[in-house]
JSON list of C-alpha atoms and ligand atoms in Angstrom, two decimals:
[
{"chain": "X", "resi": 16, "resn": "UNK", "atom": "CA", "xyz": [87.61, 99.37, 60.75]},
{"chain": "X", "resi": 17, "resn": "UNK", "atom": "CA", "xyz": [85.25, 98.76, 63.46]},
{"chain": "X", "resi": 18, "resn": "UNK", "atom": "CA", "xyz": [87.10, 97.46, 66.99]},
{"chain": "X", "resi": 19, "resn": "UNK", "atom": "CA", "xyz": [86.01, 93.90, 67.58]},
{"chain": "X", "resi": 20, "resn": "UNK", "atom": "CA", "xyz": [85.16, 93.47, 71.55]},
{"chain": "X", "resi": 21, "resn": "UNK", "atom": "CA", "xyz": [84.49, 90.12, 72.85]},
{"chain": "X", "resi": 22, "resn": "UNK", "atom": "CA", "xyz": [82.06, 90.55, 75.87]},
{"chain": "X", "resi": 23, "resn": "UNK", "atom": "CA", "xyz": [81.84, 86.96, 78.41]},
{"chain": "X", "resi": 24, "resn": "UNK", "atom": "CA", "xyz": [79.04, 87.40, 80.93]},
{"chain": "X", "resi": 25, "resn": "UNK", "atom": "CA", "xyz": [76.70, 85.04, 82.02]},
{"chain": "X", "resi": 26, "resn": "UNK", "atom": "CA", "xyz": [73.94, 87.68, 83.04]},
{"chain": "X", "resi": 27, "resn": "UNK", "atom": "CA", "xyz": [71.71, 88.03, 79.85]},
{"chain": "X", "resi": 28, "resn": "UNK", "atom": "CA", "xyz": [70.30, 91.92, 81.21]},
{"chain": "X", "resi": 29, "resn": "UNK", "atom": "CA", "xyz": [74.01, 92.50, 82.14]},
{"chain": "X", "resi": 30, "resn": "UNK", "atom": "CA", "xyz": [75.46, 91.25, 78.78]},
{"chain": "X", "resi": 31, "resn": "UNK", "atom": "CA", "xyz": [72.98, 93.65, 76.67]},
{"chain": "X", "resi": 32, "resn": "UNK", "atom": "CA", "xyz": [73.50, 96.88, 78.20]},
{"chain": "X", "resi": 33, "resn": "UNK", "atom": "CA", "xyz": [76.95, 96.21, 77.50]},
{"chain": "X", "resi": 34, "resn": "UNK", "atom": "CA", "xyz": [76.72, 95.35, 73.94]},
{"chain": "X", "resi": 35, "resn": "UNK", "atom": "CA", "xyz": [73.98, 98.08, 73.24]},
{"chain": "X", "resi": 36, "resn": "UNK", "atom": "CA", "xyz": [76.55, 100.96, 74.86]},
{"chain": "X", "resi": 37, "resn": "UNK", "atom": "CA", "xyz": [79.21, 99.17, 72.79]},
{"chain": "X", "resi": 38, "resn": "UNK", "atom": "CA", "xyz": [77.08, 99.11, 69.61]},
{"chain": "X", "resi": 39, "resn": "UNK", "atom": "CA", "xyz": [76.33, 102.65, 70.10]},
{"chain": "X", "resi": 40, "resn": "UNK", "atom": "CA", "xyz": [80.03, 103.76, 69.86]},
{"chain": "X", "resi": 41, "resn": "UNK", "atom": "CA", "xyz": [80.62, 101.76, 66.90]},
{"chain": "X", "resi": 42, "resn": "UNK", "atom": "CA", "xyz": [81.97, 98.60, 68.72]},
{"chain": "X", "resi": 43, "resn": "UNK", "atom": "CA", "xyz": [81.82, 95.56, 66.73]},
{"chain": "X", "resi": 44, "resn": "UNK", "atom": "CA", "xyz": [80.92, 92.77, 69.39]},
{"chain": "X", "resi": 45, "resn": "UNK", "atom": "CA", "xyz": [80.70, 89.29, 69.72]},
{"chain": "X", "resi": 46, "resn": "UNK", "atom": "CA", "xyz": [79.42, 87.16, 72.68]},
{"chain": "X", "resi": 47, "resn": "UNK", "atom": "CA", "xyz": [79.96, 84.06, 75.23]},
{"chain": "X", "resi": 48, "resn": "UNK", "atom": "CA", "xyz": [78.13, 83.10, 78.41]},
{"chain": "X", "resi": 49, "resn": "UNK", "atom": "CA", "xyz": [80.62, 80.74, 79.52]},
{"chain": "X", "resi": 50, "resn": "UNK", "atom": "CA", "xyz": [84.62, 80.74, 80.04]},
{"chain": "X", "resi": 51, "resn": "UNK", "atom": "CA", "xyz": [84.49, 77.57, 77.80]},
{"chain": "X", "resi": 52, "resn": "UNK", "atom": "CA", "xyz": [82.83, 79.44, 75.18]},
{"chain": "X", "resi": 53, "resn": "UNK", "atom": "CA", "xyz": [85.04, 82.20, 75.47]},
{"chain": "X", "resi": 54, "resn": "UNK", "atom": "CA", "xyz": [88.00, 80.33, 75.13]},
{"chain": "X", "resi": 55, "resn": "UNK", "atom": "CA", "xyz": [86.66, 78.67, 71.65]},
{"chain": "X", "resi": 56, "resn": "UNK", "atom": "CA", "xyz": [85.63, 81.71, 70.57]},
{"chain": "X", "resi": 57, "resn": "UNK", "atom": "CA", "xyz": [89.61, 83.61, 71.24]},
{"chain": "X", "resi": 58, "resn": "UNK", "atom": "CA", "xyz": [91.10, 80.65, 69.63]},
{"chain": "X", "resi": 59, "resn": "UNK", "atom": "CA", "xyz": [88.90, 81.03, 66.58]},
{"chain": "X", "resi": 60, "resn": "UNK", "atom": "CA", "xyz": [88.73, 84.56, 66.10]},
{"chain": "X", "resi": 61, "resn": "UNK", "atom": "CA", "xyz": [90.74, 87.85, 66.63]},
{"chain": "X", "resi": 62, "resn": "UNK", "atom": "CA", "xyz": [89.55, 90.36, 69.21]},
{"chain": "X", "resi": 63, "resn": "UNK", "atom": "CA", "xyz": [90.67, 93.82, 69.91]},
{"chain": "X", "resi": 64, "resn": "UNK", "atom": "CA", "xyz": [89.36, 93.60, 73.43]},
{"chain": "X", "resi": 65, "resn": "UNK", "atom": "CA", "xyz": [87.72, 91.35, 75.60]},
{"chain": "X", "resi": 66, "resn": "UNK", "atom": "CA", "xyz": [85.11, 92.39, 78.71]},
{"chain": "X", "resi": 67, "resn": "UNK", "atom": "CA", "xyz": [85.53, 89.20, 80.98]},
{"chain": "X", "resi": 68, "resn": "UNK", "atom": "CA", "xyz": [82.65, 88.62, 84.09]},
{"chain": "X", "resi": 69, "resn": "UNK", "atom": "CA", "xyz": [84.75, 87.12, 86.56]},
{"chain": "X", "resi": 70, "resn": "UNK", "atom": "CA", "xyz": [81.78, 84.99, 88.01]},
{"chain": "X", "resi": 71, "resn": "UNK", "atom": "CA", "xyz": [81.36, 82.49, 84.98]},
{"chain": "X", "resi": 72, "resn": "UNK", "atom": "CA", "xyz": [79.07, 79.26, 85.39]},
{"chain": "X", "resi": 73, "resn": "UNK", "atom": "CA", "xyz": [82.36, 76.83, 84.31]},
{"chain": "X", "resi": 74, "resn": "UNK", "atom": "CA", "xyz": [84.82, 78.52, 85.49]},
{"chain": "X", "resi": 75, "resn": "UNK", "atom": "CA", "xyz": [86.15, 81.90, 86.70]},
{"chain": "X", "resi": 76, "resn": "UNK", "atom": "CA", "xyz": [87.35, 84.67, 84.90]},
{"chain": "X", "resi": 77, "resn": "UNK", "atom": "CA", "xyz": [90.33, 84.53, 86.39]},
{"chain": "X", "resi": 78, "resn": "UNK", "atom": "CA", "xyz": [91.07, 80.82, 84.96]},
{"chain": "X", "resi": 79, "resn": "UNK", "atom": "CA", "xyz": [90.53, 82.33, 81.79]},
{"chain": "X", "resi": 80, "resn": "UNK", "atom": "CA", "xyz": [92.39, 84.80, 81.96]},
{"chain": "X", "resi": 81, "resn": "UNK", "atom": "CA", "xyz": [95.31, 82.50, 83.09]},
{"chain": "X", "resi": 82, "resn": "UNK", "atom": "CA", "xyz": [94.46, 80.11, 80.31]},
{"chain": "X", "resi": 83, "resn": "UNK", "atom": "CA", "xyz": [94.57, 83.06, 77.62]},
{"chain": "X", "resi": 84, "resn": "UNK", "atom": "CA", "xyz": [97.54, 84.68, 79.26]},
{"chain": "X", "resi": 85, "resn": "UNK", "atom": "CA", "xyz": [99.69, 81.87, 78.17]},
{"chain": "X", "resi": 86, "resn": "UNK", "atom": "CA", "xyz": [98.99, 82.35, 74.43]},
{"chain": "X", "resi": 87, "resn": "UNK", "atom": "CA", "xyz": [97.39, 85.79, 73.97]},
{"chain": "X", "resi": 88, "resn": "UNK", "atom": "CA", "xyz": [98.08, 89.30, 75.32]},
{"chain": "X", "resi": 89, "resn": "UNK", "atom": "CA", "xyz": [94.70, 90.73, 74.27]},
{"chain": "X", "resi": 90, "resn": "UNK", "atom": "CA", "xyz": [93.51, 93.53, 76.61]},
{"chain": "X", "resi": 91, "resn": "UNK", "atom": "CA", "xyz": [91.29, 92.18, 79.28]},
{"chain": "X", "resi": 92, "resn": "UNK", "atom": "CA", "xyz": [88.72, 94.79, 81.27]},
{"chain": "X", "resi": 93, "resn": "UNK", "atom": "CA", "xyz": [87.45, 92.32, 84.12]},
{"chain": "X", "resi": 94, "resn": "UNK", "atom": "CA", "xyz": [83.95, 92.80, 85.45]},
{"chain": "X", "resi": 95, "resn": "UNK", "atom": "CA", "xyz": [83.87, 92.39, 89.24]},
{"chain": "X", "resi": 96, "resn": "UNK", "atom": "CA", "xyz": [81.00, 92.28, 91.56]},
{"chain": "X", "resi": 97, "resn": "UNK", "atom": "CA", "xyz": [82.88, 92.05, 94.53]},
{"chain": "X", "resi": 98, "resn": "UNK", "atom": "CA", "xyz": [85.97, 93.75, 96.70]},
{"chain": "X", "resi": 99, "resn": "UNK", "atom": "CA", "xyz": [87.49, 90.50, 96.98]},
{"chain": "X", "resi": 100, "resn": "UNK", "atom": "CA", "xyz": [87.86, 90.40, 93.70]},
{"chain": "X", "resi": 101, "resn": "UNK", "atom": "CA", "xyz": [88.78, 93.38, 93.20]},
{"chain": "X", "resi": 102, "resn": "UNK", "atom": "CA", "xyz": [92.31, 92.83, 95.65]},
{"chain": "X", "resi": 103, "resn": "UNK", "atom": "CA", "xyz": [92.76, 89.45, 93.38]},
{"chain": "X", "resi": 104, "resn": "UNK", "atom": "CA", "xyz": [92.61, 91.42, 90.28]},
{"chain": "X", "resi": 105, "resn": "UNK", "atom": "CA", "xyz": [95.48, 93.77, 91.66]},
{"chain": "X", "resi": 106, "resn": "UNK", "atom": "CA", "xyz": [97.40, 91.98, 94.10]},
{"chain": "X", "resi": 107, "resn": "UNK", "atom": "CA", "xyz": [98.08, 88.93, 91.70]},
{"chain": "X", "resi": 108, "resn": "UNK", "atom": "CA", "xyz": [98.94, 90.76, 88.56]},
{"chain": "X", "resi": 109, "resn": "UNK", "atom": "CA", "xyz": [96.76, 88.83, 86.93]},
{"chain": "X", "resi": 110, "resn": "UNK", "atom": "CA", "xyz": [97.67, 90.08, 83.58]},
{"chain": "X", "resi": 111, "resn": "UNK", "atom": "CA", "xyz": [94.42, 92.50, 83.70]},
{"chain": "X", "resi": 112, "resn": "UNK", "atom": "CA", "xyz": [94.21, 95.71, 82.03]},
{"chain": "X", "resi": 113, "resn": "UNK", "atom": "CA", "xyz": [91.65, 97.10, 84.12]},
{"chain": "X", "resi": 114, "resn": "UNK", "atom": "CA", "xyz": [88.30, 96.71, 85.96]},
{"chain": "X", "resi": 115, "resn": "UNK", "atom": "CA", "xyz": [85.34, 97.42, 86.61]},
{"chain": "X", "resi": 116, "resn": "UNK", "atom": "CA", "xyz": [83.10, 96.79, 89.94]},
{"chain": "X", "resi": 117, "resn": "UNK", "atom": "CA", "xyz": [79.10, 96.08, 89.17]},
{"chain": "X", "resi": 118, "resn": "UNK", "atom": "CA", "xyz": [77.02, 98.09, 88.98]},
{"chain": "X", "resi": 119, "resn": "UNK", "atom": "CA", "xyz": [78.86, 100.36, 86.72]},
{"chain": "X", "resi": 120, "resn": "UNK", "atom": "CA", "xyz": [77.63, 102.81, 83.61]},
{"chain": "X", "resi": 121, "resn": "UNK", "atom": "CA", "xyz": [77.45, 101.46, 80.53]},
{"chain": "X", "resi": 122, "resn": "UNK", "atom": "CA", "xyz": [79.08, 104.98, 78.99]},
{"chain": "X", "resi": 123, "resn": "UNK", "atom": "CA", "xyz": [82.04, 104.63, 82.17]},
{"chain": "X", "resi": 124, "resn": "UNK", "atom": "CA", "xyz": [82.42, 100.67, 80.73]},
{"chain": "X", "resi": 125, "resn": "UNK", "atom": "CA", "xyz": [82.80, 101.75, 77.23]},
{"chain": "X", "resi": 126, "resn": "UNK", "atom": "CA", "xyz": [85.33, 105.24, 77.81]},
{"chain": "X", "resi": 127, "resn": "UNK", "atom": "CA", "xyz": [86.95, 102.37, 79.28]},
{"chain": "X", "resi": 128, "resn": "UNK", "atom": "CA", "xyz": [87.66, 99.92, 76.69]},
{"chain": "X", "resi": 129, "resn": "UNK", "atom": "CA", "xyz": [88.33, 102.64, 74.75]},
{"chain": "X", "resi": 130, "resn": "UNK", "atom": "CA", "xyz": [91.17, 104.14, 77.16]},
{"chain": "X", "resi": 131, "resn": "UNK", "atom": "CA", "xyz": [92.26, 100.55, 76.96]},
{"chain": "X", "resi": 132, "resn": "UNK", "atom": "CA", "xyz": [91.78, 100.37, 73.00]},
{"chain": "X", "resi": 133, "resn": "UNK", "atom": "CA", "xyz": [93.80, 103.53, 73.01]},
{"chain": "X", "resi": 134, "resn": "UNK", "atom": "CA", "xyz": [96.59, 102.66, 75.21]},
{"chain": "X", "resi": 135, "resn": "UNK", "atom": "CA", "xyz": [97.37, 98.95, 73.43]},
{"chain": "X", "resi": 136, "resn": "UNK", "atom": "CA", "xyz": [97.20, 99.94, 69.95]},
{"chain": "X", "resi": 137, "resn": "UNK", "atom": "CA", "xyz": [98.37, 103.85, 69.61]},
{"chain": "X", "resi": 138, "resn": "UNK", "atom": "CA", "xyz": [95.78, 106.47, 68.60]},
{"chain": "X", "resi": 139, "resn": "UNK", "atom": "CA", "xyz": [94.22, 104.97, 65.71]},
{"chain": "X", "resi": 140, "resn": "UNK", "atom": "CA", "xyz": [91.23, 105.52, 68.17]},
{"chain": "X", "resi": 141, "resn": "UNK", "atom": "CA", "xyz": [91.24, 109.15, 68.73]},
{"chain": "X", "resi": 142, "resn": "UNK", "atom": "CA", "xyz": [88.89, 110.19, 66.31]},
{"chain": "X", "resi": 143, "resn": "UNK", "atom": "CA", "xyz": [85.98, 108.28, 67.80]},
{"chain": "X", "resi": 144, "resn": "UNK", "atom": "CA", "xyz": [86.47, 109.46, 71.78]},
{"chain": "X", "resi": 145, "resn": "UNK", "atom": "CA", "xyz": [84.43, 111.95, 73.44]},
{"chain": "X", "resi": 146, "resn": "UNK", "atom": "CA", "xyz": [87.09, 113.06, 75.47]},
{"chain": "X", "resi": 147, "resn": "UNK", "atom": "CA", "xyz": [89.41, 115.81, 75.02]},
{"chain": "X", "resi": 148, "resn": "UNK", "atom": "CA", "xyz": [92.17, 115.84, 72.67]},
{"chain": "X", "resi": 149, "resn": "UNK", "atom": "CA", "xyz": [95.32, 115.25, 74.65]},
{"chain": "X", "resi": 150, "resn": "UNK", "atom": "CA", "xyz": [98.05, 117.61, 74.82]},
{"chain": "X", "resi": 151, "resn": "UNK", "atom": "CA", "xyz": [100.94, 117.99, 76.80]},
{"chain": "X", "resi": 152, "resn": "UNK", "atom": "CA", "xyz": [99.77, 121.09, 78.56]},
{"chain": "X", "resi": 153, "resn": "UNK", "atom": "CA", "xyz": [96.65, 119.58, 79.64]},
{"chain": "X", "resi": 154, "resn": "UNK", "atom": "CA", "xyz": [98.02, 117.48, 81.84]},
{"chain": "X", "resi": 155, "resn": "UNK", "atom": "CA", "xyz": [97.13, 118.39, 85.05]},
{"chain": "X", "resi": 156, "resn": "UNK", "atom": "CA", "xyz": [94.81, 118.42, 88.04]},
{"chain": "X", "resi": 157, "resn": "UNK", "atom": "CA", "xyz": [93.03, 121.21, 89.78]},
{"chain": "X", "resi": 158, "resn": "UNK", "atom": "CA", "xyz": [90.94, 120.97, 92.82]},
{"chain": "X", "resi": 159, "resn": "UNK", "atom": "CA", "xyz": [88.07, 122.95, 93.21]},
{"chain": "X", "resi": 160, "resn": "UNK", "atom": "CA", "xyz": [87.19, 123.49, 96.56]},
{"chain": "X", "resi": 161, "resn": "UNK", "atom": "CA", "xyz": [83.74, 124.80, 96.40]},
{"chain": "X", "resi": 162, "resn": "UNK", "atom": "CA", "xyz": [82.04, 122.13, 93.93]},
{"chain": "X", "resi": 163, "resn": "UNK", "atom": "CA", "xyz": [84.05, 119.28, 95.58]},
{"chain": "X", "resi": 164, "resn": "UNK", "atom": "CA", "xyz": [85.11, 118.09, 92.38]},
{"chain": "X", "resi": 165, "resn": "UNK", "atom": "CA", "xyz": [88.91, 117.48, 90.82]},
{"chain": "X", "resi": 166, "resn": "UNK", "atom": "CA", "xyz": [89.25, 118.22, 87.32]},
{"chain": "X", "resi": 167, "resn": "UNK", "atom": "CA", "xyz": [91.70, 116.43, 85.14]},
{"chain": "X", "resi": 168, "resn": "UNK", "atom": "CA", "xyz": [92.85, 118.55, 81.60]},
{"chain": "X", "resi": 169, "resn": "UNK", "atom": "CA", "xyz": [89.62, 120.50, 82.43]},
{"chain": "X", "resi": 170, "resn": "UNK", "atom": "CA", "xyz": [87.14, 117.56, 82.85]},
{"chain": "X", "resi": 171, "resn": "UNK", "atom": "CA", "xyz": [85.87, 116.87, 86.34]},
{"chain": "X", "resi": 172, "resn": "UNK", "atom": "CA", "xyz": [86.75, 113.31, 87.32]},
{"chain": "X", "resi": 173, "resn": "UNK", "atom": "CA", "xyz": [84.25, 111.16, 88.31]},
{"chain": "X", "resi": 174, "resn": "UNK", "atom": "CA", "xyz": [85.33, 110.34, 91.67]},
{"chain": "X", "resi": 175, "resn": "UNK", "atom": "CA", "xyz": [84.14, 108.25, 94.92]},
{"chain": "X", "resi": 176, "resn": "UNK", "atom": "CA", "xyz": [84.07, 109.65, 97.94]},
{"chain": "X", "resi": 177, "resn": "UNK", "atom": "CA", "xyz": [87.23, 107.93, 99.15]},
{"chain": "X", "resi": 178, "resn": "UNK", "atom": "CA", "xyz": [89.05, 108.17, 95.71]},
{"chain": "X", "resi": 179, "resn": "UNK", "atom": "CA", "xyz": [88.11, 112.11, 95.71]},
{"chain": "X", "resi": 180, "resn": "UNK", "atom": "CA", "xyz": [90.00, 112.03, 99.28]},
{"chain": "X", "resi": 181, "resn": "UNK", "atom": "CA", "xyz": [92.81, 110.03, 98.46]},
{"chain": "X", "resi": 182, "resn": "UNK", "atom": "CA", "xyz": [93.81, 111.89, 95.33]},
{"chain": "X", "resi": 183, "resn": "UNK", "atom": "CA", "xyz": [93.34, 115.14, 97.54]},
{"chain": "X", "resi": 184, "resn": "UNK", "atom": "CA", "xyz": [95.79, 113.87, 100.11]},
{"chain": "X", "resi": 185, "resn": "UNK", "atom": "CA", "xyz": [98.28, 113.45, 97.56]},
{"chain": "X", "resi": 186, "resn": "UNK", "atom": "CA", "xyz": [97.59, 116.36, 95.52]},
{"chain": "X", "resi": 187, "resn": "UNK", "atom": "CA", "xyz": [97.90, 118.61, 99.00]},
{"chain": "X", "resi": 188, "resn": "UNK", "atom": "CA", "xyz": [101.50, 117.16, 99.47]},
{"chain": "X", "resi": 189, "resn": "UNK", "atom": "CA", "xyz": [102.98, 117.07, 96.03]},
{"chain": "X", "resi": 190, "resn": "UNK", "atom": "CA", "xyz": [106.42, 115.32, 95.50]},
{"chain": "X", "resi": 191, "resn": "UNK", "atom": "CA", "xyz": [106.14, 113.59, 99.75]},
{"chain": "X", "resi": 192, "resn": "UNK", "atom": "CA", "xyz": [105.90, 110.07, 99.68]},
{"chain": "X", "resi": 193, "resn": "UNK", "atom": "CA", "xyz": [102.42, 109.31, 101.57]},
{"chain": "X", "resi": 194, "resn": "UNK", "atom": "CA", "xyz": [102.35, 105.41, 103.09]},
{"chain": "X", "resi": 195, "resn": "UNK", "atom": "CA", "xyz": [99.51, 103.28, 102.85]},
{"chain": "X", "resi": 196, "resn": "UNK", "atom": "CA", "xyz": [98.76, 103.76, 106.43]},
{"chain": "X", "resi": 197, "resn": "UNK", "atom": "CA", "xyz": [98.74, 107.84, 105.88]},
{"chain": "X", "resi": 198, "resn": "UNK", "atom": "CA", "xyz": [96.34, 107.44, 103.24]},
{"chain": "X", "resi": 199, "resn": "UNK", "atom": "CA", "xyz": [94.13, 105.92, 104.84]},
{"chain": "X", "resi": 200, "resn": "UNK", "atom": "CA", "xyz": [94.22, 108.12, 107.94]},
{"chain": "X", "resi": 201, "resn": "UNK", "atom": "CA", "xyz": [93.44, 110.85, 105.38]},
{"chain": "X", "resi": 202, "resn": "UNK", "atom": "CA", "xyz": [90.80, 109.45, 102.67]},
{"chain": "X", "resi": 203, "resn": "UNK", "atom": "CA", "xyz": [88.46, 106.77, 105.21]},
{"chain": "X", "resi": 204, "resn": "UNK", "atom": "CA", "xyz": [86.29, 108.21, 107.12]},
{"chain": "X", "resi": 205, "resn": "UNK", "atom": "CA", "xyz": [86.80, 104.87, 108.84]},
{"chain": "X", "resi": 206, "resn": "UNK", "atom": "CA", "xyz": [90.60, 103.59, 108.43]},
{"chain": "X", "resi": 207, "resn": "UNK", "atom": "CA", "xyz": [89.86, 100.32, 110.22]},
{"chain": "X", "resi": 208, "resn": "UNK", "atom": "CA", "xyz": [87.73, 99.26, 107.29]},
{"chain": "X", "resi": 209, "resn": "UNK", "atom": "CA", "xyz": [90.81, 99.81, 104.61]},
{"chain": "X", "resi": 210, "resn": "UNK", "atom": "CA", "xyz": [93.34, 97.32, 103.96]},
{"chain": "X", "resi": 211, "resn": "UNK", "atom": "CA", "xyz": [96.69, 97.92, 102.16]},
{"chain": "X", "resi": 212, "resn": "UNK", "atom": "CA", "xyz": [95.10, 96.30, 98.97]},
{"chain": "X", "resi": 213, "resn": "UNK", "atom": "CA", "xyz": [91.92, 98.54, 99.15]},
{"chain": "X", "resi": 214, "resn": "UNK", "atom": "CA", "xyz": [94.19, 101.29, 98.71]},
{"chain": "X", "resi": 215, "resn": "UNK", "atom": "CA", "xyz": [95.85, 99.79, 95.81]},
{"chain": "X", "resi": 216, "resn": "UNK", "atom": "CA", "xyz": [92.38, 99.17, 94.31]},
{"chain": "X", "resi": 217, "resn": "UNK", "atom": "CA", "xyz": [91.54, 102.74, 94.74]},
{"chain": "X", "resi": 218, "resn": "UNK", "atom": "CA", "xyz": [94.87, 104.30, 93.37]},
{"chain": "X", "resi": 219, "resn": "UNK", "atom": "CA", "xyz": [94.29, 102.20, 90.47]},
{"chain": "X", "resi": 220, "resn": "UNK", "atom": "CA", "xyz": [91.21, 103.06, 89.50]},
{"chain": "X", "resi": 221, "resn": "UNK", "atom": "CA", "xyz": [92.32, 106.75, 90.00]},
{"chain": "X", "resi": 222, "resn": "UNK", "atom": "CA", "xyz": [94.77, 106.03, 87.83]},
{"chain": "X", "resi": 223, "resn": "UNK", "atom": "CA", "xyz": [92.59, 104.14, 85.44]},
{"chain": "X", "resi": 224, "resn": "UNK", "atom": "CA", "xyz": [90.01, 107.27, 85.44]},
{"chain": "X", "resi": 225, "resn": "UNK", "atom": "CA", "xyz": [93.18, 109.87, 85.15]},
{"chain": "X", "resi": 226, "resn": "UNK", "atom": "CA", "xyz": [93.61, 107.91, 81.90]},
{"chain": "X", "resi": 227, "resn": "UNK", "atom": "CA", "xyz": [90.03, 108.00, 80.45]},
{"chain": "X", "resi": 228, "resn": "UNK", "atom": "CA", "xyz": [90.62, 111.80, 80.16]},
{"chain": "X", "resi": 229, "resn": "UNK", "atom": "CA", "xyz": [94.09, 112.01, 79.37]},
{"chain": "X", "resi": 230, "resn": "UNK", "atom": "CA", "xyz": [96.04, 109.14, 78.27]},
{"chain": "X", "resi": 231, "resn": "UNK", "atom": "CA", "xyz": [99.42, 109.89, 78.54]},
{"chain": "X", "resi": 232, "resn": "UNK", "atom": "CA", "xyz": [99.14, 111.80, 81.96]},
{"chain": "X", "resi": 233, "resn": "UNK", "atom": "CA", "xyz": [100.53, 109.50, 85.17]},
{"chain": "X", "resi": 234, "resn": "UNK", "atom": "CA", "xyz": [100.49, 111.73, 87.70]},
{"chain": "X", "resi": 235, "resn": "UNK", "atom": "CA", "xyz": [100.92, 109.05, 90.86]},
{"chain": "X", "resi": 236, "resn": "UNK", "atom": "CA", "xyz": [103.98, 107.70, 91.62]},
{"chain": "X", "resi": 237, "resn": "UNK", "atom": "CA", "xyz": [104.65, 104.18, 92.81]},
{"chain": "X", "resi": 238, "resn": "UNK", "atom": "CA", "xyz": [107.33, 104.02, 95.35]},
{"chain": "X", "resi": 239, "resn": "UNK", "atom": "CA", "xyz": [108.06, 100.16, 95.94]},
{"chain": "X", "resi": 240, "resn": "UNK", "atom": "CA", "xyz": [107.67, 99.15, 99.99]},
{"chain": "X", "resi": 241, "resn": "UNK", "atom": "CA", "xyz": [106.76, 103.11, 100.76]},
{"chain": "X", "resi": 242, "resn": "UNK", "atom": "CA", "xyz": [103.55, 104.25, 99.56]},
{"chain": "X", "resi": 243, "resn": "UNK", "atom": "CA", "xyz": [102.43, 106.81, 96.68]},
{"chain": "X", "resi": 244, "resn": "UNK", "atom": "CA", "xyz": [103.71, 110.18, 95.77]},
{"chain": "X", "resi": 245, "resn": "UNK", "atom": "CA", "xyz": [102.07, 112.63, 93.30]},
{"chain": "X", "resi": 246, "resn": "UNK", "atom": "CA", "xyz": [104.79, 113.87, 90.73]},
{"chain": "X", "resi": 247, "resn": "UNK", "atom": "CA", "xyz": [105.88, 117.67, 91.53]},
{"chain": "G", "resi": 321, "resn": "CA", "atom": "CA1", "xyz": [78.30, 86.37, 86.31]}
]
């Protein structure tokens, strides 16, 4: 049975390259421009997964969200075009299941929902991913120094520059609790332009990328009021 993705954005260019790199792995998809139209359309119909532009014409995405939150728990992938949005989306739990900051890849976007497709409803999906087939033993990371690149069960991950860095800082001190503030020091080239929450943003979408290639691996640790560890 095809997965039935619900894709809100305003942006006609924007809304097709989503539903053409949805349509092309088998996606079934359905449409709304507005957050009122969305909201119709959820109460109406069942979706597997919804792609929700957080600047809407009516509303925000983020009203909708709150609005479906109270009667739905379908996984949400929010389409940001801003940082600020990006700190709203993880500092107030919003309920999200992950982002994704314009302009992004149409193939990243869809190895998304289906990371998210595969996390919320087991691995009835498994058969249609590109990527790997999990196993326990592939769950690791190796840096490789020369190429600049870290590779996740084999895969290279497709890193920024300051994600790259901040996984490396953590990956070079296995098991020690790193603060926000050391993290920064290590992955910015410019600290002073980091905040607490930017780091957060960036661990998760480490995390969230981690994921893509192997599902079940969680390799950073969350130590509440210290900072991040990588597991030894
Ligand atoms: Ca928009």
């Amino acid at each position: 049975m095809p997965r039935h993705v619900l894709v809100v954005e305003d942006e006609p260019s924007i809304a097709e390259t989503i539903w053409y790199a949805l349509r092309t792995e088998g996606f079934d998809v359905s449409d709304a421009a507005t957050g009122g139209d969305a909201l119709a359309k959820l109460a109406s119909e069942t979706f597997d997964c919804l792609i929700l532009d957080v600047g809407l014409p009516d509303m925000s995405g983020f009203d909708v969200c709150r609005t479906l939150r109270q009667t739905s728990s379908v996984p949400i992938l929010f389409l940001t075009a801003r940082d600020s949005e990006i700190d709203r989306i993880v500092g107030l739990e919003l309920g999200a299941d992950d982002y994704v900051a314009k302009p992004f890849s149409p193939r990243e976007l869809a190895a998304r929902v289906r990371a998210i497709l595969r996390r919320t409803n087991g691995n009835t999906l498994n058969h249609a991913t590109s990527a790997p087939n999990p196993s326990p033993s592939a769950n690791t990371l190796d840096h490789d120094s020369v190429r600049k690149v870290i590779r996740c069960a084999g895969q290279s991950l497709d890193l920024s520059r300051n994600e790259y860095h901040l996984l490396l800082a953590l990956m070079k001190n296995p098991g020690r609790v790193l603060t926000r503030d050391q993290l920064m020091d290590l992955a910015w080239q410019d600290p002073g332009t980091a905040s607490d929450r930017t780091v957060d943003a960036h661990i998760k979408s480490v995390r969230s990328k981690i994921r893509t290639l192997a599902p079940d691996f969680d390799p950073i640790e969350t130590r509440r009021g210290l900072g991040y560890a990588l597991r030894d």
